PDB file of C-alpha atoms in Angstrom:
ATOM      1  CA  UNK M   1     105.476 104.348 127.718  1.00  0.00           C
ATOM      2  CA  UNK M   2     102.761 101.843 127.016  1.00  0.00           C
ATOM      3  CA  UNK M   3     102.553  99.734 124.218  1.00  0.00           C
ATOM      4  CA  UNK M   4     100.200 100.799 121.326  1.00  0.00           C
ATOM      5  CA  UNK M   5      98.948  97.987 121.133  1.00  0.00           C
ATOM      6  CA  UNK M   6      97.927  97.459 124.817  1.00  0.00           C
ATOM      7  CA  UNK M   7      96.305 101.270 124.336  1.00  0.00           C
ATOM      8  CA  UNK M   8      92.590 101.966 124.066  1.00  0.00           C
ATOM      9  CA  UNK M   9      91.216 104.174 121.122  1.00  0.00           C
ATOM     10  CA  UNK M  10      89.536 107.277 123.715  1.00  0.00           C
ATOM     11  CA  UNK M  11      86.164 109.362 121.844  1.00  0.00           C
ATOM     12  CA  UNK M  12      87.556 111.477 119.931  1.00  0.00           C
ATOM     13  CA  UNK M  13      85.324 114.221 118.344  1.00  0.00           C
ATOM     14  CA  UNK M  14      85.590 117.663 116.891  1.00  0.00           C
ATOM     15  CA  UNK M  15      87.635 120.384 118.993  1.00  0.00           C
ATOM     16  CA  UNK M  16      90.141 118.103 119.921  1.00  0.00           C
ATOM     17  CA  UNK M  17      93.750 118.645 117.650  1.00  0.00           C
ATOM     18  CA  UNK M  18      95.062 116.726 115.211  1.00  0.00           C
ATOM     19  CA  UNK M  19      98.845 115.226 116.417  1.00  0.00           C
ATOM     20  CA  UNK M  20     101.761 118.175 115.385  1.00  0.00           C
ATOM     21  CA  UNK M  21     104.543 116.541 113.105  1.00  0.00           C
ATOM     22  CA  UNK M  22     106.660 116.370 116.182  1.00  0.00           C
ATOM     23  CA  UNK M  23     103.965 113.899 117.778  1.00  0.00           C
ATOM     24  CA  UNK M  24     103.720 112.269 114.748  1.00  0.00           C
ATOM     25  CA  UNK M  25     107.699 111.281 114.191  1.00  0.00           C
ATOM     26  CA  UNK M  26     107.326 110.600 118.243  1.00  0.00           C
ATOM     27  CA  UNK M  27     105.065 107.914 117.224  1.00  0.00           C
ATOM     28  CA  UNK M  28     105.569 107.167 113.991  1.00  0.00           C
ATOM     29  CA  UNK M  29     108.692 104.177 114.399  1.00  0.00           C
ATOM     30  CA  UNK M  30     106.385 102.231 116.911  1.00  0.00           C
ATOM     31  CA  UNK M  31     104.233 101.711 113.426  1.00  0.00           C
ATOM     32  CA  UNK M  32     107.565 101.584 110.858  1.00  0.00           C
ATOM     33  CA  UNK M  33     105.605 100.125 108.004  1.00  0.00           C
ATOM     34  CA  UNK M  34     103.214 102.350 107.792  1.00  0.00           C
ATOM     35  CA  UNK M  35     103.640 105.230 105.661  1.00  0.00           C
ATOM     36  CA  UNK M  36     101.921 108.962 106.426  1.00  0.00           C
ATOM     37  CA  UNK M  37     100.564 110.239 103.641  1.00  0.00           C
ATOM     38  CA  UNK M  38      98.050 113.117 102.367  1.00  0.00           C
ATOM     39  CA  UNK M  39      94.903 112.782 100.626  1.00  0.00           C
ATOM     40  CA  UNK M  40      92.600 115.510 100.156  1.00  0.00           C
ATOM     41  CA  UNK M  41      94.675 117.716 102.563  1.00  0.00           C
ATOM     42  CA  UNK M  42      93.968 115.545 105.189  1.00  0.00           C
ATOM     43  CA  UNK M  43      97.294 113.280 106.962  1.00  0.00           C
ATOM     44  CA  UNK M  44      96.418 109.729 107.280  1.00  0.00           C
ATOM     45  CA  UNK M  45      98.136 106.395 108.003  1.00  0.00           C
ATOM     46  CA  UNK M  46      98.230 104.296 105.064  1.00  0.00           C
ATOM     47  CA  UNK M  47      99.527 100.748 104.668  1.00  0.00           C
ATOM     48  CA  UNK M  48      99.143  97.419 102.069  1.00  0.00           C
ATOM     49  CA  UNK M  49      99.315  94.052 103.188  1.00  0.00           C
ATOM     50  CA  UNK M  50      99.701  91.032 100.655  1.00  0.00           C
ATOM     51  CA  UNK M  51      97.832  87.978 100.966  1.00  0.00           C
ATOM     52  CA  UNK M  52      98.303  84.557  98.907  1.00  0.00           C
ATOM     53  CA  UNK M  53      94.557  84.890  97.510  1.00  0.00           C
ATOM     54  CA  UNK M  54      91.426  86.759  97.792  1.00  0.00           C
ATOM     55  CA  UNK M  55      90.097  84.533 101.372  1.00  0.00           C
ATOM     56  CA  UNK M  56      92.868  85.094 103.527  1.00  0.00           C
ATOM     57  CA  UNK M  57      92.913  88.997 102.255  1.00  0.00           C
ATOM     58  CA  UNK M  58      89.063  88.948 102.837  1.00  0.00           C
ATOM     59  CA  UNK M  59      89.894  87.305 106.506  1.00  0.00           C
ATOM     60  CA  UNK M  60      91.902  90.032 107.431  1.00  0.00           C
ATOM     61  CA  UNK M  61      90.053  92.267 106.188  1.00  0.00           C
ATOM     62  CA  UNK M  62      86.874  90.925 108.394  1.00  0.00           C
ATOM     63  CA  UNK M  63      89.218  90.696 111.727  1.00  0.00           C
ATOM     64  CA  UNK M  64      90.681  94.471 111.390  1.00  0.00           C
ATOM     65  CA  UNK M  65      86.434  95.417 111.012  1.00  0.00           C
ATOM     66  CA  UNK M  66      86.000  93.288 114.282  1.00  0.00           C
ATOM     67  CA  UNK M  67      89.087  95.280 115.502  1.00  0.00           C
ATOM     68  CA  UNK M  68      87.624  98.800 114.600  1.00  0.00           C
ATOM     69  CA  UNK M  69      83.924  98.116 115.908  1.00  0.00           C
ATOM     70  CA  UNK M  70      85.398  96.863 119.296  1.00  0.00           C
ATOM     71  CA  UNK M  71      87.615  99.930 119.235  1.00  0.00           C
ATOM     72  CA  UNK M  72      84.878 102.376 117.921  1.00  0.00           C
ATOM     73  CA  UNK M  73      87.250 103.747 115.591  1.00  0.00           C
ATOM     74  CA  UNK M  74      87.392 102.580 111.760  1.00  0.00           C
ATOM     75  CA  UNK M  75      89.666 102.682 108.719  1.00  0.00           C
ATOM     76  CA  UNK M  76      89.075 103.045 105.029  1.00  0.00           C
ATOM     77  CA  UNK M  77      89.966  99.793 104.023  1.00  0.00           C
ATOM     78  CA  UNK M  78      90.501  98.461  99.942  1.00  0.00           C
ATOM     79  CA  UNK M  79      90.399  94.822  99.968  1.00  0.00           C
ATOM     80  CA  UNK M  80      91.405  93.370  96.353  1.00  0.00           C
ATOM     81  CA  UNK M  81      92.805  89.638  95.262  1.00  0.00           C
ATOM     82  CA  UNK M  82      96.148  89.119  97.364  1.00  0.00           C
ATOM     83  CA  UNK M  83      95.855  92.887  99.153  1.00  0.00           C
ATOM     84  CA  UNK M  84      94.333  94.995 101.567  1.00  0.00           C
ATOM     85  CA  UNK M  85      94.827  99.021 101.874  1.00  0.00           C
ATOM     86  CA  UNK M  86      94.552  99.851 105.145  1.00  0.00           C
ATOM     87  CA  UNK M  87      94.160 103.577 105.852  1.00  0.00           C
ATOM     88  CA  UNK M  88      93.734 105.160 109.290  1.00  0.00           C
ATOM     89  CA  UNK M  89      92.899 109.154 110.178  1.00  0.00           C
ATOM     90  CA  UNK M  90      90.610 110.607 112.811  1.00  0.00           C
ATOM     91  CA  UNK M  91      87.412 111.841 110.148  1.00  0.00           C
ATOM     92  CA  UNK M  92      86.035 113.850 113.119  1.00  0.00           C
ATOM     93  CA  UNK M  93      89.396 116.194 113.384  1.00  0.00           C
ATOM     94  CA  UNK M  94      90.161 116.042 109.711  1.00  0.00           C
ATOM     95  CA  UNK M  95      93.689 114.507 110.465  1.00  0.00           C
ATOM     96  CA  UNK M  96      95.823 111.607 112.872  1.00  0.00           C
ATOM     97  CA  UNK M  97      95.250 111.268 116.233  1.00  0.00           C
ATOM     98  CA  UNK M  98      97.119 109.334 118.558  1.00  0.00           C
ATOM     99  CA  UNK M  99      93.958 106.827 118.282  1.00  0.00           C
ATOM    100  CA  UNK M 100      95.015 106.554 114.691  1.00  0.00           C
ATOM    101  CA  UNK M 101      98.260 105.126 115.550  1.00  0.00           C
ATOM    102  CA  UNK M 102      96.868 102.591 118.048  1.00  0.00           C
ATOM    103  CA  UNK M 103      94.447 101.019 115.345  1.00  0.00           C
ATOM    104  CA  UNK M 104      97.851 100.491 113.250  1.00  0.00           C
ATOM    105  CA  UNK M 105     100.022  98.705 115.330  1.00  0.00           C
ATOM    106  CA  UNK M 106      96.727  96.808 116.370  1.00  0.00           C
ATOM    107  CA  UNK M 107      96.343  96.407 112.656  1.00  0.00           C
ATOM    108  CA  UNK M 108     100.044  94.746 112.223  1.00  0.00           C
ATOM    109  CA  UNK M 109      99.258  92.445 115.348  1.00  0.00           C
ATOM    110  CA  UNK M 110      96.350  91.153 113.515  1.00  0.00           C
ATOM    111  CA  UNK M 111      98.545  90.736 110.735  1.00  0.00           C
ATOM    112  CA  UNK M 112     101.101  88.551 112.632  1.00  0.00           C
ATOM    113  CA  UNK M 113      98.668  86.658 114.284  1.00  0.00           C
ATOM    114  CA  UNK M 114      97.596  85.685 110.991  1.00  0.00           C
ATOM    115  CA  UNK M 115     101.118  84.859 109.567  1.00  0.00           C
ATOM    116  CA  UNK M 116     102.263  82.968 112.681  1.00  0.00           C
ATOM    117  CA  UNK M 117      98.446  80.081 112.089  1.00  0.00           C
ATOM    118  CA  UNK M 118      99.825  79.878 107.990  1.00  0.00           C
TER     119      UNK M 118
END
């Protein structure tokens, strides 16, 4: 199976169903940090990152946005002093998607990338 990472977000829109729990624990230890969780009755993908201040949180912040536009898909993201929530879910279906999954470990490489320049 391909790598998440080397995977494409595809347009997603209404009609199309959300991932089963089965699909989800399928792909859920290719993203291990990540945690599903549910807000508002809808599943999403939900994970923090810590920074050492507010401009390298910011960064990151800024490179998973250049990340989503490329991809087409975004995330809800929190960006505070030292942290950034990143949460990912398919708005359109109300729920995760296998698009979802690829924006998180795409999300983590981003990460790395960053942690390997410190």
């Amino acid at each position: 199976m391909e790598q998440l990472t080397q995977q494409k977000c595809v347009p997603c829109s209404g009609g199309v169903p959300r991932l089963n729990s089965e699909q989800i624990a399928e792909l859920t230890p290719q993203v291990p940090n990540w945690d599903v969780v549910e807000v508002e009755g809808i599943s999403r993908l939900v994970r923090l990152y810590k920074f050492p201040n507010f401009v390298s949180a910011l960064a990151f912040t800024n490179r998973v946005g250049d990340e989503a536009e490329k991809e087409g898909h975004h995330p809800a993201l929190l960006t505070e002093w030292g942290k950034v929530t990143v949460s990912w879910w398919t708005h359109e279906i109300g729920g995760l998607h296998q698009n979802d999954f690829v924006m998180a470990a795409k999300t983590d490489e981003i990460a790395n990338q960053m942690a390997a320049t410190k």
